[in-house]
Coordinates of N, CA and C in Angstrom, one line a residue:
Chain L
A1 N 0.9 -29.4 -9.7 CA 0.0 -28.5 -10.5 C -1.5 -29.0 -10.3
Q2 N -2.3 -28.1 -10.4 CA -3.7 -28.4 -10.1 C -4.5 -28.3 -11.5
K3 N -5.4 -29.2 -11.7 CA -6.2 -29.1 -12.9 C -7.7 -29.5 -12.6
V4 N -8.5 -28.8 -13.3 CA -9.9 -29.1 -13.2 C -10.5 -29.4 -14.6
T5 N -11.2 -30.5 -14.8 CA -11.7 -30.8 -16.1 C -13.2 -30.9 -16.0
Q6 N -13.9 -30.1 -16.8 CA -15.3 -30.2 -17.0 C -15.5 -30.6 -18.5
A7 N -15.7 -31.9 -18.7 CA -15.7 -32.4 -20.0 C -16.9 -32.0 -20.9
Q8 N -18.0 -31.7 -20.2 CA -19.2 -31.3 -20.9 C -19.1 -29.9 -21.2
T9 N -19.2 -29.5 -22.5 CA -19.1 -28.1 -22.9 C -20.5 -27.5 -22.8
E10 N -21.6 -28.2 -23.3 CA -22.9 -27.7 -23.3 C -23.9 -28.7 -23.0
I11 N -24.9 -28.5 -22.2 CA -26.0 -29.4 -22.0 C -27.3 -28.6 -22.2
S12 N -28.2 -29.3 -22.9 CA -29.5 -28.6 -23.1 C -30.6 -29.6 -22.7
V13 N -31.5 -29.2 -21.9 CA -32.6 -30.0 -21.4 C -33.9 -29.3 -21.4
V14 N -35.0 -30.0 -21.3 CA -36.3 -29.4 -21.2 C -36.6 -29.2 -19.7
E15 N -37.3 -28.2 -19.4 CA -37.7 -27.9 -18.0 C -38.2 -29.2 -17.3
K16 N -37.8 -29.3 -16.0 CA -38.2 -30.4 -15.2 C -37.3 -31.7 -15.3
E17 N -36.4 -31.6 -16.3 CA -35.5 -32.8 -16.4 C -34.4 -32.5 -15.4
D18 N -33.7 -33.6 -15.0 CA -32.6 -33.5 -14.1 C -31.3 -33.3 -14.9
V19 N -30.4 -32.6 -14.4 CA -29.1 -32.3 -15.1 C -28.0 -32.6 -14.2
T20 N -26.9 -33.4 -14.7 CA -25.8 -33.7 -13.8 C -24.6 -33.2 -14.5
L21 N -23.8 -32.3 -13.8 CA -22.5 -31.7 -14.4 C -21.4 -32.4 -13.8
D22 N -20.5 -32.9 -14.7 CA -19.3 -33.6 -14.2 C -18.2 -32.6 -13.9
C23 N -17.4 -33.0 -12.9 CA -16.1 -32.3 -12.6 C -15.1 -33.2 -12.1
V24 N -13.9 -33.3 -12.8 CA -12.8 -34.2 -12.3 C -11.7 -33.3 -12.1
Y25 N -11.0 -33.6 -11.0 CA -9.9 -32.7 -10.6 C -8.6 -33.5 -10.4
E26 N -7.5 -32.8 -10.5 CA -6.1 -33.4 -10.2 C -5.4 -32.4 -9.3
T27 N -4.8 -32.9 -8.2 CA -4.0 -32.2 -7.3 C -3.1 -33.1 -6.6
R28 N -1.9 -32.6 -6.1 CA -1.1 -33.3 -5.3 C -1.2 -32.9 -3.8
D29 N -2.0 -31.9 -3.5 CA -2.2 -31.4 -2.2 C -3.0 -32.4 -1.4
T30 N -2.7 -32.6 -0.2 CA -3.6 -33.5 0.6 C -4.8 -32.8 1.2
T31 N -4.6 -31.5 1.3 CA -5.7 -30.6 1.8 C -6.1 -29.7 0.6
Y32 N -7.4 -29.7 0.2 CA -7.8 -28.8 -0.8 C -9.2 -28.6 -0.7
Y33 N -9.7 -27.6 -1.5 CA -11.1 -27.2 -1.5 C -11.7 -27.2 -2.8
L34 N -12.9 -27.6 -3.0 CA -13.6 -27.6 -4.2 C -14.8 -26.7 -4.2
F35 N -15.1 -26.1 -5.3 CA -16.2 -25.1 -5.3 C -17.0 -25.3 -6.6
W36 N -18.3 -24.9 -6.5 CA -19.1 -24.7 -7.7 C -19.6 -23.2 -7.7
Y37 N -19.5 -22.6 -8.9 CA -20.0 -21.3 -9.1 C -21.0 -21.3 -10.3
K38 N -22.0 -20.5 -10.2 CA -22.9 -20.3 -11.3 C -22.7 -18.9 -12.0
Q39 N -22.7 -18.8 -13.2 CA -22.6 -17.5 -14.0 C -23.7 -17.4 -14.9
P40 N -24.8 -16.7 -14.5 CA -25.9 -16.4 -15.4 C -25.5 -15.4 -16.5
P41 N -26.3 -15.2 -17.5 CA -26.0 -14.3 -18.6 C -25.6 -12.9 -18.1
S42 N -26.1 -12.5 -16.9 CA -25.8 -11.1 -16.3 C -24.3 -11.0 -16.1
G43 N -23.6 -12.1 -15.8 CA -22.2 -12.1 -15.7 C -21.6 -12.3 -14.2
E44 N -22.4 -12.2 -13.3 CA -21.9 -12.4 -11.9 C -21.6 -13.8 -11.6
L45 N -20.5 -14.1 -11.0 CA -20.3 -15.4 -10.6 C -20.9 -15.7 -9.2
V46 N -21.8 -16.6 -9.1 CA -22.5 -16.8 -7.9 C -21.9 -18.1 -7.2
F47 N -21.5 -17.9 -5.9 CA -21.0 -19.1 -5.2 C -22.1 -20.0 -4.8
L48 N -22.0 -21.3 -5.1 CA -23.0 -22.3 -4.8 C -22.6 -23.2 -3.6
I49 N -21.3 -23.7 -3.6 CA -21.0 -24.6 -2.5 C -19.4 -24.7 -2.5
R50 N -18.9 -25.0 -1.3 CA -17.5 -25.4 -1.0 C -17.5 -26.7 -0.3
R51 N -16.6 -27.5 -0.8 CA -16.3 -28.8 -0.1 C -14.8 -28.9 0.3
N52 N -14.6 -29.4 1.5 CA -13.2 -29.6 1.9 C -12.8 -31.1 1.6
S53 N -11.5 -31.3 1.3 CA -11.0 -32.6 0.9 C -11.2 -33.6 1.9
F54 N -11.4 -33.2 3.2 CA -11.5 -34.2 4.3 C -12.9 -34.5 4.6
D55 N -13.9 -33.9 3.9 CA -15.2 -34.1 4.2 C -15.9 -34.6 2.9
E56 N -16.1 -35.9 2.8 CA -16.7 -36.5 1.7 C -18.2 -36.6 1.7
Q57 N -18.8 -36.0 2.7 CA -20.2 -36.1 2.9 C -21.0 -35.4 1.7
N58 N -21.9 -36.0 1.1 CA -22.6 -35.4 0.0 C -23.6 -34.4 0.5
E59 N -24.1 -33.5 -0.3 CA -24.9 -32.5 0.2 C -26.1 -32.2 -0.7
I60 N -27.2 -31.9 -0.1 CA -28.4 -31.5 -0.9 C -28.8 -30.1 -0.4
S61 N -29.1 -29.2 -1.4 CA -29.6 -28.0 -1.0 C -30.7 -27.6 -1.9
G62 N -32.0 -27.8 -1.5 CA -33.1 -27.6 -2.4 C -33.1 -28.5 -3.6
R63 N -33.0 -27.9 -4.8 CA -33.0 -28.7 -6.0 C -31.5 -29.1 -6.4
Y64 N -30.6 -28.6 -5.6 CA -29.2 -28.8 -5.9 C -28.6 -29.9 -5.0
S65 N -27.8 -30.8 -5.6 CA -27.1 -31.8 -4.8 C -25.7 -32.0 -5.4
W66 N -24.7 -32.4 -4.5 CA -23.4 -32.5 -4.9 C -22.9 -33.9 -4.4
N67 N -22.1 -34.6 -5.3 CA -21.6 -35.9 -5.0 C -20.0 -35.8 -5.1
F68 N -19.4 -35.8 -3.9 CA -17.9 -35.7 -3.8 C -17.3 -37.1 -3.6
Q69 N -16.4 -37.6 -4.5 CA -15.8 -38.8 -4.4 C -14.3 -38.7 -4.6
K70 N -13.6 -38.8 -3.5 CA -12.1 -38.7 -3.5 C -11.5 -39.8 -4.4
S71 N -12.1 -41.0 -4.3 CA -11.6 -42.2 -4.9 C -11.5 -42.0 -6.4
T72 N -12.4 -41.2 -7.0 CA -12.4 -40.9 -8.4 C -12.1 -39.5 -8.7
S73 N -11.7 -38.7 -7.7 CA -11.4 -37.3 -7.9 C -12.5 -36.6 -8.6
S74 N -13.7 -36.8 -8.2 CA -14.8 -36.1 -8.9 C -15.7 -35.4 -7.9
F75 N -16.3 -34.3 -8.4 CA -17.2 -33.5 -7.5 C -18.3 -33.1 -8.5
N76 N -19.3 -34.0 -8.6 CA -20.4 -33.8 -9.6 C -21.5 -33.0 -8.9
F77 N -22.3 -32.3 -9.8 CA -23.3 -31.5 -9.3 C -24.6 -31.8 -10.1
T78 N -25.7 -32.0 -9.4 CA -27.0 -32.3 -10.0 C -28.0 -31.3 -9.7
I79 N -28.7 -30.9 -10.8 CA -29.9 -30.0 -10.6 C -31.1 -30.9 -10.9
T80 N -32.0 -31.0 -9.9 CA -33.1 -31.7 -10.0 C -34.3 -30.9 -10.5
A81 N -35.1 -31.4 -11.4 CA -36.3 -30.7 -11.8 C -35.9 -29.3 -12.3
S82 N -35.1 -29.2 -13.3 CA -34.5 -28.0 -13.8 C -35.6 -27.0 -14.2
Q83 N -35.1 -25.7 -14.0 CA -36.0 -24.6 -14.4 C -35.3 -23.7 -15.3
V84 N -36.0 -22.8 -16.0 CA -35.4 -21.9 -17.0 C -34.3 -21.0 -16.3
V85 N -34.6 -20.7 -15.1 CA -33.7 -19.8 -14.3 C -32.4 -20.5 -14.0
D86 N -32.3 -21.8 -14.2 CA -31.1 -22.5 -14.0 C -30.1 -22.4 -15.2
S87 N -30.6 -21.8 -16.3 CA -29.7 -21.6 -17.5 C -28.6 -20.7 -17.1
A88 N -27.3 -21.2 -17.3 CA -26.2 -20.4 -16.9 C -25.0 -21.3 -17.3
V89 N -23.8 -20.7 -17.1 CA -22.5 -21.4 -17.1 C -22.1 -21.7 -15.8
Y90 N -21.8 -23.0 -15.5 CA -21.4 -23.5 -14.2 C -20.0 -23.9 -14.3
F91 N -19.2 -23.3 -13.3 CA -17.8 -23.6 -13.1 C -17.5 -24.4 -11.9
C92 N -16.7 -25.4 -12.0 CA -16.1 -26.1 -11.0 C -14.7 -25.5 -10.7
A93 N -14.3 -25.4 -9.5 CA -13.0 -24.8 -9.1 C -12.4 -25.5 -8.0
L94 N -11.0 -25.5 -8.0 CA -10.2 -26.1 -7.0 C -9.2 -25.1 -6.4
R95 N -9.0 -25.2 -5.1 CA -8.1 -24.4 -4.4 C -7.3 -25.2 -3.5
G96 N -5.9 -25.1 -3.5 CA -5.1 -25.8 -2.6 C -4.7 -24.9 -1.4
P97 N -3.7 -25.1 -0.8 CA -3.3 -24.3 0.5 C -2.7 -22.9 0.0
D98 N -3.2 -22.3 -1.0 CA -2.7 -21.0 -1.4 C -3.9 -20.2 -1.9
Y99 N -3.7 -19.1 -2.5 CA -4.8 -18.1 -2.8 C -5.5 -18.5 -4.1
K100 N -4.9 -19.4 -4.9 CA -5.4 -19.4 -6.4 C -6.4 -20.4 -6.6
L101 N -7.5 -20.0 -7.2 CA -8.6 -20.8 -7.7 C -8.3 -21.3 -9.1
S102 N -8.3 -22.6 -9.3 CA -8.2 -23.2 -10.7 C -9.5 -23.6 -11.1
F103 N -10.0 -22.9 -12.2 CA -11.3 -23.1 -12.7 C -11.3 -24.2 -13.8
G104 N -12.4 -24.9 -13.9 CA -12.6 -25.7 -15.1 C -13.1 -24.8 -16.2
A105 N -13.3 -25.4 -17.4 CA -13.7 -24.6 -18.5 C -15.0 -24.1 -18.6
G106 N -15.9 -24.7 -17.6 CA -17.3 -24.4 -17.5 C -18.2 -25.2 -18.4
T107 N -19.4 -25.4 -18.0 CA -20.4 -26.1 -18.7 C -21.6 -25.2 -18.8
T108 N -22.0 -25.0 -20.1 CA -23.2 -24.1 -20.3 C -24.5 -25.0 -20.3
V109 N -25.3 -24.6 -19.4 CA -26.6 -25.3 -19.2 C -27.7 -24.5 -19.8
T110 N -28.5 -25.0 -20.7 CA -29.6 -24.3 -21.3 C -30.9 -25.1 -20.9
V111 N -31.8 -24.5 -20.2 CA -33.1 -25.2 -19.9 C -34.2 -24.6 -20.7
R112 N -34.8 -25.4 -21.5 CA -35.9 -24.9 -22.4 C -37.2 -25.1 -21.8
A113 N -38.1 -24.1 -21.9 CA -39.5 -24.2 -21.4 C -40.3 -25.2 -22.1
Chain E
D1 N -24.7 -11.0 4.4 CA -24.7 -10.2 3.2 C -23.3 -10.5 2.5
T2 N -23.5 -11.1 1.2 CA -22.2 -11.4 0.5 C -22.1 -10.6 -0.7
E3 N -22.3 -9.3 -0.6 CA -22.4 -8.4 -1.8 C -21.1 -7.7 -2.0
V4 N -20.7 -7.9 -3.3 CA -19.6 -7.1 -3.9 C -20.1 -6.3 -5.0
T5 N -19.9 -5.0 -4.9 CA -20.4 -4.1 -6.0 C -19.3 -3.6 -6.9
Q6 N -19.6 -3.4 -8.2 CA -18.7 -2.9 -9.2 C -19.3 -1.9 -10.0
T7 N -18.6 -0.8 -10.3 CA -19.0 0.2 -11.2 C -17.8 0.6 -12.1
P8 N -18.2 1.0 -13.4 CA -19.5 1.0 -14.0 C -19.8 -0.5 -14.4
K9 N -21.0 -0.6 -14.9 CA -21.4 -1.9 -15.4 C -20.9 -2.2 -16.8
H10 N -20.8 -1.1 -17.6 CA -20.3 -1.2 -18.9 C -19.4 0.0 -19.1
L11 N -18.3 -0.2 -19.9 CA -17.4 0.8 -20.2 C -16.9 0.6 -21.6
V12 N -16.9 1.7 -22.4 CA -16.3 1.7 -23.7 C -15.2 2.8 -23.7
M13 N -14.1 2.5 -24.1 CA -13.0 3.4 -24.1 C -12.1 3.3 -25.4
G14 N -11.5 4.4 -25.7 CA -10.5 4.3 -26.8 C -9.1 4.0 -26.3
M15 N -8.2 3.7 -27.2 CA -6.9 3.1 -26.8 C -6.1 4.3 -26.1
T16 N -6.5 5.5 -26.2 CA -5.7 6.6 -25.6 C -6.3 7.1 -24.3
N17 N -7.4 6.5 -24.0 CA -8.2 7.0 -22.8 C -7.5 6.5 -21.5
K18 N -7.9 7.2 -20.4 CA -7.6 6.7 -19.1 C -8.9 6.5 -18.4
K19 N -9.1 5.3 -17.8 CA -10.4 5.1 -17.0 C -10.1 4.3 -15.8
S20 N -11.1 4.2 -15.0 CA -10.9 3.4 -13.8 C -12.1 2.5 -13.4
L21 N -11.9 1.3 -13.0 CA -13.0 0.4 -12.6 C -12.9 0.4 -11.0
K22 N -14.1 0.4 -10.4 CA -14.3 0.4 -9.0 C -14.9 -0.7 -8.5
C23 N -14.4 -1.2 -7.3 CA -15.1 -2.4 -6.6 C -15.1 -2.1 -5.1
E24 N -16.3 -2.5 -4.5 CA -16.5 -2.2 -3.1 C -17.1 -3.4 -2.4
Q25 N -16.7 -3.7 -1.2 CA -17.3 -4.7 -0.4 C -17.3 -4.3 1.1
H26 N -18.4 -4.7 1.8 CA -18.6 -4.3 3.2 C -18.8 -5.5 4.0
M27 N -18.1 -6.5 3.7 CA -18.2 -7.8 4.5 C -17.0 -8.0 5.5
G28 N -16.1 -6.9 5.5 CA -15.0 -7.0 6.4 C -14.0 -7.9 5.9
H29 N -13.9 -8.3 4.6 CA -13.0 -9.2 4.0 C -11.6 -8.4 3.9
R30 N -10.5 -9.2 4.0 CA -9.3 -8.5 3.9 C -8.4 -8.9 2.7
A31 N -9.0 -9.7 1.9 CA -8.4 -10.0 0.6 C -9.4 -9.6 -0.6
M32 N -8.8 -8.9 -1.6 CA -9.6 -8.6 -2.7 C -8.8 -8.9 -4.0
Y33 N -9.5 -9.2 -5.0 CA -9.0 -9.8 -6.2 C -9.5 -9.1 -7.5
W34 N -8.7 -9.0 -8.5 CA -9.2 -8.7 -9.9 C -9.0 -9.9 -10.8
Y35 N -10.0 -10.2 -11.6 CA -10.0 -11.2 -12.5 C -10.4 -10.7 -13.9
K36 N -9.9 -11.3 -14.9 CA -10.3 -10.9 -16.3 C -10.9 -12.2 -16.9
Q37 N -12.1 -12.0 -17.6 CA -12.8 -13.1 -18.2 C -13.1 -12.8 -19.7
K38 N -12.5 -13.5 -20.5 CA -12.9 -13.4 -22.0 C -14.1 -14.4 -22.2
A39 N -14.8 -14.0 -23.3 CA -16.0 -14.7 -23.6 C -15.7 -16.2 -23.8
K40 N -16.6 -17.0 -23.1 CA -16.6 -18.5 -23.1 C -15.4 -19.1 -22.5
K41 N -14.7 -18.3 -21.6 CA -13.6 -18.8 -20.9 C -13.8 -18.6 -19.4
P42 N -13.0 -19.4 -18.6 CA -13.1 -19.1 -17.2 C -12.4 -17.9 -16.8
P43 N -12.6 -17.3 -15.6 CA -11.9 -16.1 -15.1 C -10.4 -16.5 -14.9
E44 N -9.6 -15.5 -15.2 CA -8.1 -15.5 -15.0 C -7.7 -14.5 -14.0
L45 N -7.0 -14.9 -13.0 CA -6.5 -14.1 -11.9 C -5.6 -13.0 -12.5
M46 N -5.8 -11.8 -12.0 CA -4.8 -10.7 -12.4 C -4.0 -10.2 -11.1
F47 N -4.7 -9.8 -10.1 CA -4.1 -9.3 -8.9 C -4.8 -9.8 -7.7
V48 N -4.0 -9.8 -6.6 CA -4.5 -10.1 -5.2 C -4.0 -9.0 -4.3
Y49 N -4.9 -8.5 -3.5 CA -4.6 -7.6 -2.4 C -4.8 -8.3 -1.1
S50 N -3.9 -8.1 -0.2 CA -4.1 -8.7 1.1 C -3.8 -7.6 2.1
Y51 N -4.7 -7.3 3.0 CA -4.6 -6.2 4.0 C -4.1 -5.0 3.2
E52 N -4.8 -4.6 2.2 CA -4.5 -3.4 1.4 C -3.2 -3.3 0.7
K53 N -2.5 -4.4 0.7 CA -1.1 -4.4 0.0 C -1.2 -5.4 -1.1
L54 N -0.6 -5.0 -2.2 CA -0.5 -5.9 -3.4 C 0.3 -7.1 -3.0
S55 N -0.3 -8.3 -3.1 CA 0.5 -9.5 -2.8 C 0.8 -10.3 -4.0
I56 N -0.1 -10.3 -5.0 CA 0.1 -11.1 -6.2 C -0.2 -10.2 -7.4
N57 N 0.8 -10.3 -8.4 CA 0.5 -9.7 -9.7 C 0.9 -10.9 -10.7
E58 N -0.2 -11.3 -11.3 CA 0.1 -12.5 -12.2 C 0.6 -12.1 -13.6
S59 N 1.7 -11.3 -13.5 CA 2.4 -10.9 -14.8 C 1.5 -10.1 -15.7
V60 N 0.7 -9.2 -15.1 CA -0.2 -8.4 -15.9 C 0.5 -7.2 -16.4
P61 N 0.2 -6.8 -17.7 CA 0.9 -5.6 -18.3 C 0.7 -4.4 -17.5
S62 N 1.6 -3.4 -17.6 CA 1.6 -2.3 -16.7 C 0.5 -1.3 -17.1
R63 N -0.2 -1.5 -18.2 CA -1.3 -0.7 -18.6 C -2.5 -0.9 -17.7
F64 N -2.4 -1.9 -16.9 CA -3.4 -2.2 -15.8 C -2.7 -1.9 -14.5
S65 N -3.3 -0.9 -13.7 CA -2.7 -0.5 -12.5 C -3.7 -0.6 -11.4
P66 N -3.5 -1.6 -10.4 CA -4.4 -1.7 -9.3 C -4.2 -0.7 -8.2
E67 N -5.2 -0.5 -7.4 CA -5.0 0.4 -6.2 C -6.0 0.0 -5.1
C68 N -5.6 -0.1 -3.9 CA -6.5 -0.4 -2.8 C -6.5 0.7 -1.8
P69 N -7.3 1.7 -1.9 CA -7.3 2.9 -1.0 C -7.6 2.5 0.5
N70 N -8.5 1.5 0.7 CA -8.7 1.1 2.0 C -9.3 -0.3 1.9
S71 N -9.7 -0.9 3.1 CA -10.0 -2.3 3.1 C -11.3 -2.6 2.4
S72 N -12.1 -1.6 2.1 CA -13.4 -1.9 1.3 C -13.3 -1.6 -0.1
L73 N -12.3 -0.9 -0.6 CA -12.3 -0.5 -1.9 C -11.1 -1.0 -2.7
L74 N -11.4 -1.3 -3.9 CA -10.4 -1.8 -4.9 C -10.6 -1.1 -6.2
N75 N -9.6 -0.5 -6.8 CA -9.7 0.1 -8.1 C -8.7 -0.5 -9.1
L76 N -9.1 -0.4 -10.3 CA -8.3 -0.8 -11.4 C -8.2 0.3 -12.4
H77 N -7.0 0.9 -12.5 CA -6.8 2.0 -13.4 C -6.3 1.5 -14.7
L78 N -6.9 2.0 -15.8 CA -6.7 1.5 -17.1 C -6.1 2.6 -18.0
H79 N -5.0 2.3 -18.8 CA -4.4 3.4 -19.6 C -3.8 2.7 -20.8
A80 N -4.0 3.3 -22.0 CA -3.4 2.8 -23.3 C -3.8 1.3 -23.5
L81 N -5.0 1.0 -23.3 CA -5.4 -0.4 -23.5 C -5.5 -0.8 -24.9
Q82 N -5.5 -2.0 -25.2 CA -5.6 -2.6 -26.6 C -6.9 -3.2 -26.8
P83 N -7.3 -3.3 -28.0 CA -8.7 -4.0 -28.3 C -8.8 -5.4 -27.6
E84 N -7.6 -6.1 -27.5 CA -7.7 -7.5 -27.0 C -7.9 -7.5 -25.5
D85 N -7.9 -6.3 -24.9 CA -8.1 -6.2 -23.5 C -9.6 -6.1 -23.2
S86 N -10.4 -6.1 -24.2 CA -11.9 -6.1 -24.1 C -12.3 -7.4 -23.4
A87 N -13.0 -7.3 -22.3 CA -13.4 -8.5 -21.5 C -14.3 -8.1 -20.4
L88 N -14.7 -9.0 -19.6 CA -15.5 -8.8 -18.4 C -14.4 -8.8 -17.2
Y89 N -14.4 -7.7 -16.5 CA -13.5 -7.7 -15.4 C -14.3 -7.8 -14.1
L90 N -13.9 -8.9 -13.3 CA -14.6 -9.3 -12.1 C -13.7 -9.0 -10.9
C91 N -14.4 -8.5 -9.9 CA -13.7 -8.2 -8.7 C -14.3 -9.3 -7.6
A92 N -13.4 -9.7 -6.7 CA -13.9 -10.7 -5.7 C -13.2 -10.3 -4.4
S93 N -13.8 -10.8 -3.3 CA -13.2 -10.6 -2.0 C -13.3 -11.9 -1.2
S94 N -12.5 -12.1 -0.3 CA -12.5 -13.2 0.7 C -12.1 -12.8 2.0
Q95 N -12.3 -13.6 3.0 CA -12.1 -13.3 4.4 C -10.6 -13.4 4.8
A96 N -10.0 -14.5 4.3 CA -8.7 -14.9 4.9 C -7.7 -14.7 3.8
P97 N -6.9 -13.6 3.8 CA -6.0 -13.4 2.7 C -4.7 -14.3 2.7
L98 N -4.7 -15.0 1.6 CA -3.5 -15.9 1.3 C -3.2 -16.9 2.5
A99 N -4.2 -17.1 3.3 CA -4.0 -18.0 4.4 C -4.3 -19.4 4.0
G100 N -4.5 -19.6 2.7 CA -5.0 -21.0 2.3 C -6.3 -21.2 3.0
G101 N -6.5 -22.4 3.5 CA -7.7 -22.6 4.2 C -8.9 -22.6 3.3
S102 N -10.0 -22.6 3.9 CA -11.3 -22.8 3.2 C -12.0 -21.6 2.7
D103 N -11.3 -20.4 2.8 CA -12.1 -19.2 2.6 C -12.7 -19.1 1.2
T104 N -13.9 -18.6 1.0 CA -14.5 -18.5 -0.3 C -14.4 -17.2 -0.9
Q105 N -14.2 -17.1 -2.2 CA -14.2 -15.9 -2.9 C -15.6 -15.5 -3.3
Y106 N -16.0 -14.3 -3.1 CA -17.3 -13.8 -3.5 C -17.1 -12.8 -4.6
F107 N -17.8 -12.9 -5.7 CA -17.6 -12.1 -6.8 C -18.6 -11.0 -7.0
G108 N -18.2 -9.9 -7.6 CA -19.1 -8.9 -8.0 C -19.7 -9.2 -9.4
P109 N -20.6 -8.3 -9.9 CA -21.3 -8.5 -11.2 C -20.4 -8.2 -12.3
G110 N -19.3 -7.6 -12.1 CA -18.4 -7.4 -13.3 C -18.6 -6.1 -14.0
T111 N -17.5 -5.7 -14.7 CA -17.6 -4.5 -15.6 C -17.3 -5.1 -17.0
R112 N -18.1 -4.8 -18.0 CA -17.9 -5.2 -19.3 C -17.2 -4.1 -20.0
L113 N -15.9 -4.4 -20.4 CA -15.0 -3.3 -21.0 C -14.9 -3.6 -22.5
T114 N -15.1 -2.5 -23.2 CA -14.9 -2.6 -24.7 C -13.8 -1.6 -25.0
V115 N -12.7 -2.0 -25.6 CA -11.7 -1.1 -26.1 C -11.7 -0.9 -27.6
L116 N -11.9 0.3 -28.1 CA -12.1 0.5 -29.5 C -10.7 0.9 -30.1

């Protein structure tokens, strides 16, 4: 069985602060894929990143960065210098060698001006 | 272009009505999905279509009836719904149907359904 845990329910920060979202996963598959999605108030789930289990290289994309550590089964996400537009619900998800995405419960990020 | 479109954006219906949700993608994807999302919860998978054929039905009640007329379109027909069916309905598509692998699901903006 697969499980994704996002322990942080809500995070509130002031603009320009850094925000780190935690994601811990459980799987028995040796090959799996990790995802982060952003869901702003409008409702659309926006794909942010995919990571393969055999590629532990961390990634930076603009103000976003991801830290994947297989040893701790974690795939954390950091927003640097947060902006009001970053306010959204962020979902971490896991997919094994089948069709199904297992989502975490989501973390609501509120960035105050 | 990673666009998935959904219509209508909002829908209010009575319990005796029949309505349909529409989803369209032009990315050449061969897998399409319906998800249901209740407030403050993650999306829950309902159906998966692979090469225009229903591959997965996650034990969804028969009052929800999916249809895939062609590789770009996905419909969800609604009949005799209950108030607890009120939710955001999300459509998604991906390139590689049920092949596992790394393919990514791209989501539409959703239809907010209210059942009175």
